[in-house]
Amino acid sequence: MSKELYAAIDTFLTASLIGSDPLLDAVRESCVEAGLPAISVVPTYGKFLNLMARMLGARTILEIGTLAGYSTIWLARALPANGRLVTLEADPKHAVVARTNFRRAGLAGFIDLREGLAVETLPGVAVDHAAGFDLIFIDADKPSNPTYFTWALKLSHPGSLIIIDNVIRDGRILEPNSIDPSIQSRRQLFTLVANEPRVSATALQTVDAKGHDGFAMALVL
Ligand code: SAH
Ligand code: DHB
Ligand code: MG
């Protein structure tokens, strides 16, 4: 199996099940125009996040790692009229692009983008959202994933769902002696999740236009 085949199947699935969505296409284009990295989730993954939020009846969503707001918009579209999404972004340049995209999507009123390092903005989020979030999507700097998982637990309630992106990285997750801190942290993350009695978790490998990766998912008990 080649990355070209993954990408071709991804294109087929997107055309079949999602179709053209000018707003979301423009958000992807905004990444290219602004020179942001092409690491937004693919459309089928965005739709997956949207369906998960709808299945949960999520009214509050937390995202760590906004970029241009592509996954944010998929998630925010699942919210009811009184819903709220908090998204955390460290890079001011990404935040500017994302805010423009939220306005274009007509979703600015639902989305609270907090700029700064997530470890610095999370304490304030905890104060403002003491009841926790129904869905938490972790998709930022990978070495901090164990820290973010711990925060996600703190910011959850029974029935919350925590989804963590990029846990497979072309199989590099299997390298116990990797000197890459982002691989070490992913391995720590699995240990942390596995030993956490307050969640029941799984992880799925994915192949798509971005290659071979996957996500972990933990239901808070
Ligand atoms: N969720 C987005 C992609 C996020 S890419 C999507 O799928 O559309 C990861 C983002 O996390 C980048 O924009 C990066 O600037 C941001 N980031 C990196 N380190 C961070 C930190 N310490 N705190 C908050 N955001 C961070
Ligand atoms: C990277 C980050 C992501 O969130 C992603 O989905 C893919 C790649 C990266 O930093 O390389
Ligand atoms: Mg990601």
Short mmCIF file of C-alpha atoms in Angstrom, two decimals, residues 66-194:
data_model
loop_
_atom_site.label_atom_id
_atom_site.label_comp_id
_atom_site.label_asym_id
_atom_site.label_seq_id
_atom_site.Cartn_x
_atom_site.Cartn_y
_atom_site.Cartn_z
CA THR A 66 -6.40 25.20 16.33
CA LEU A 67 -4.12 25.89 13.34
CA ALA A 68 -6.46 27.47 10.72
CA GLY A 69 -9.56 26.17 12.46
CA TYR A 70 -10.40 23.37 10.03
CA SER A 71 -11.15 20.70 12.66
CA THR A 72 -12.62 23.44 14.87
CA ILE A 73 -15.25 24.26 12.25
CA TRP A 74 -16.21 20.61 11.77
CA LEU A 75 -16.65 20.32 15.55
CA ALA A 76 -18.44 23.65 16.01
CA ARG A 77 -20.96 22.73 13.30
CA ALA A 78 -22.12 19.90 15.56
CA LEU A 79 -23.04 22.24 18.41
CA PRO A 80 -26.60 23.14 19.35
CA ALA A 81 -27.62 26.83 19.41
CA ASN A 82 -26.46 27.23 23.02
CA GLY A 83 -23.21 25.32 22.47
CA ARG A 84 -19.68 26.53 23.03
CA LEU A 85 -16.27 25.50 21.74
CA VAL A 86 -12.98 26.58 23.30
CA THR A 87 -9.90 26.17 21.11
CA LEU A 88 -6.31 26.81 22.21
CA GLU A 89 -3.58 28.07 19.89
CA ALA A 90 -0.03 29.18 20.68
CA ASP A 91 0.93 30.77 17.36
CA PRO A 92 -0.53 34.29 16.86
CA LYS A 93 -0.24 33.94 13.07
CA HIS A 94 -2.36 30.77 13.14
CA ALA A 95 -4.86 32.48 15.46
CA VAL A 96 -5.37 35.36 13.00
CA VAL A 97 -6.08 32.96 10.13
CA ALA A 98 -8.41 30.88 12.32
CA ARG A 99 -10.41 33.88 13.53
CA THR A 100 -10.97 35.00 9.94
CA ASN A 101 -12.15 31.49 9.08
CA PHE A 102 -14.56 31.39 12.06
CA ARG A 103 -16.13 34.67 10.91
CA ARG A 104 -16.40 33.40 7.32
CA ALA A 105 -18.06 30.24 8.61
CA GLY A 106 -20.57 32.27 10.64
CA LEU A 107 -19.36 30.44 13.75
CA ALA A 108 -17.41 33.17 15.54
CA GLY A 109 -20.16 33.44 18.16
CA PHE A 110 -19.74 29.79 19.15
CA ILE A 111 -15.95 29.72 19.33
CA ASP A 112 -13.69 31.05 22.06
CA LEU A 113 -10.12 31.00 20.68
CA ARG A 114 -7.59 31.48 23.45
CA GLU A 115 -4.14 32.46 22.33
CA GLY A 116 -1.03 31.31 24.16
CA LEU A 117 0.69 28.12 25.22
CA ALA A 118 -2.00 25.65 26.20
CA VAL A 119 -0.35 24.94 29.56
CA GLU A 120 -0.77 28.64 30.31
CA THR A 121 -4.33 29.04 29.05
CA LEU A 122 -5.74 25.77 30.45
CA PRO A 123 -5.96 26.97 34.07
CA GLY A 124 -8.22 29.87 32.99
CA VAL A 125 -10.32 27.51 30.89
CA ALA A 126 -10.78 25.32 33.97
CA VAL A 127 -12.02 28.31 35.96
CA ASP A 128 -14.47 29.38 33.24
CA HIS A 129 -15.71 25.85 32.48
CA ALA A 130 -15.93 24.22 35.88
CA ALA A 131 -18.53 21.73 34.60
CA GLY A 132 -16.01 20.38 32.11
CA PHE A 133 -16.40 19.60 28.40
CA ASP A 134 -18.41 16.90 26.64
CA LEU A 135 -15.74 16.33 23.97
CA ILE A 136 -12.04 17.13 24.06
CA PHE A 137 -9.83 16.93 20.95
CA ILE A 138 -6.08 17.00 21.61
CA ASP A 139 -4.07 17.93 18.51
CA ALA A 140 -1.14 20.18 19.49
CA ASP A 141 2.54 19.84 20.38
CA LYS A 142 3.06 16.13 20.83
CA PRO A 143 5.62 16.15 23.69
CA SER A 144 2.90 17.72 25.85
CA ASN A 145 0.29 15.06 25.09
CA PRO A 146 0.60 13.35 28.51
CA THR A 147 0.10 16.76 30.18
CA TYR A 148 -2.86 17.52 27.92
CA PHE A 149 -4.45 14.16 28.67
CA THR A 150 -4.17 14.89 32.40
CA TRP A 151 -5.80 18.29 31.82
CA ALA A 152 -8.50 16.72 29.66
CA LEU A 153 -9.39 14.34 32.50
CA LYS A 154 -9.60 17.25 34.91
CA LEU A 155 -11.83 19.11 32.43
CA SER A 156 -14.16 16.16 31.82
CA HIS A 157 -17.17 14.51 33.44
CA PRO A 158 -18.52 10.96 33.20
CA GLY A 159 -19.57 10.48 29.58
CA SER A 160 -16.99 12.90 28.14
CA LEU A 161 -14.96 11.68 25.20
CA ILE A 162 -11.26 12.48 24.77
CA ILE A 163 -9.76 12.06 21.27
CA ILE A 164 -6.00 12.36 20.76
CA ASP A 165 -4.60 12.75 17.23
CA ASN A 166 -1.38 11.43 15.70
CA VAL A 167 -0.59 8.56 18.03
CA ILE A 168 0.88 6.18 15.42
CA ARG A 169 3.16 8.31 13.19
CA ASP A 170 4.00 5.73 10.50
CA GLY A 171 4.56 3.10 13.15
CA ARG A 172 7.24 5.03 15.00
CA ILE A 173 5.18 4.50 18.13
CA LEU A 174 6.79 1.01 18.22
CA GLU A 175 10.30 2.37 18.79
CA PRO A 176 10.94 2.07 22.56
CA ASN A 177 14.38 3.65 22.27
CA SER A 178 13.40 6.52 20.00
CA ILE A 179 15.31 9.69 20.83
CA ASP A 180 12.44 11.73 19.40
CA PRO A 181 10.68 13.32 22.39
CA SER A 182 7.38 13.31 20.51
CA ILE A 183 7.60 9.50 20.15
CA GLN A 184 8.62 9.03 23.79
CA SER A 185 5.69 11.17 24.89
CA ARG A 186 3.25 9.19 22.78
CA ARG A 187 4.47 6.00 24.41
CA GLN A 188 4.07 7.62 27.84
CA LEU A 189 0.59 8.66 26.81
CA PHE A 190 -0.43 5.04 26.17
CA THR A 191 0.92 4.02 29.58
CA LEU A 192 -0.94 6.89 31.23
CA VAL A 193 -4.22 6.06 29.49
CA ALA A 194 -3.87 2.32 30.10
#
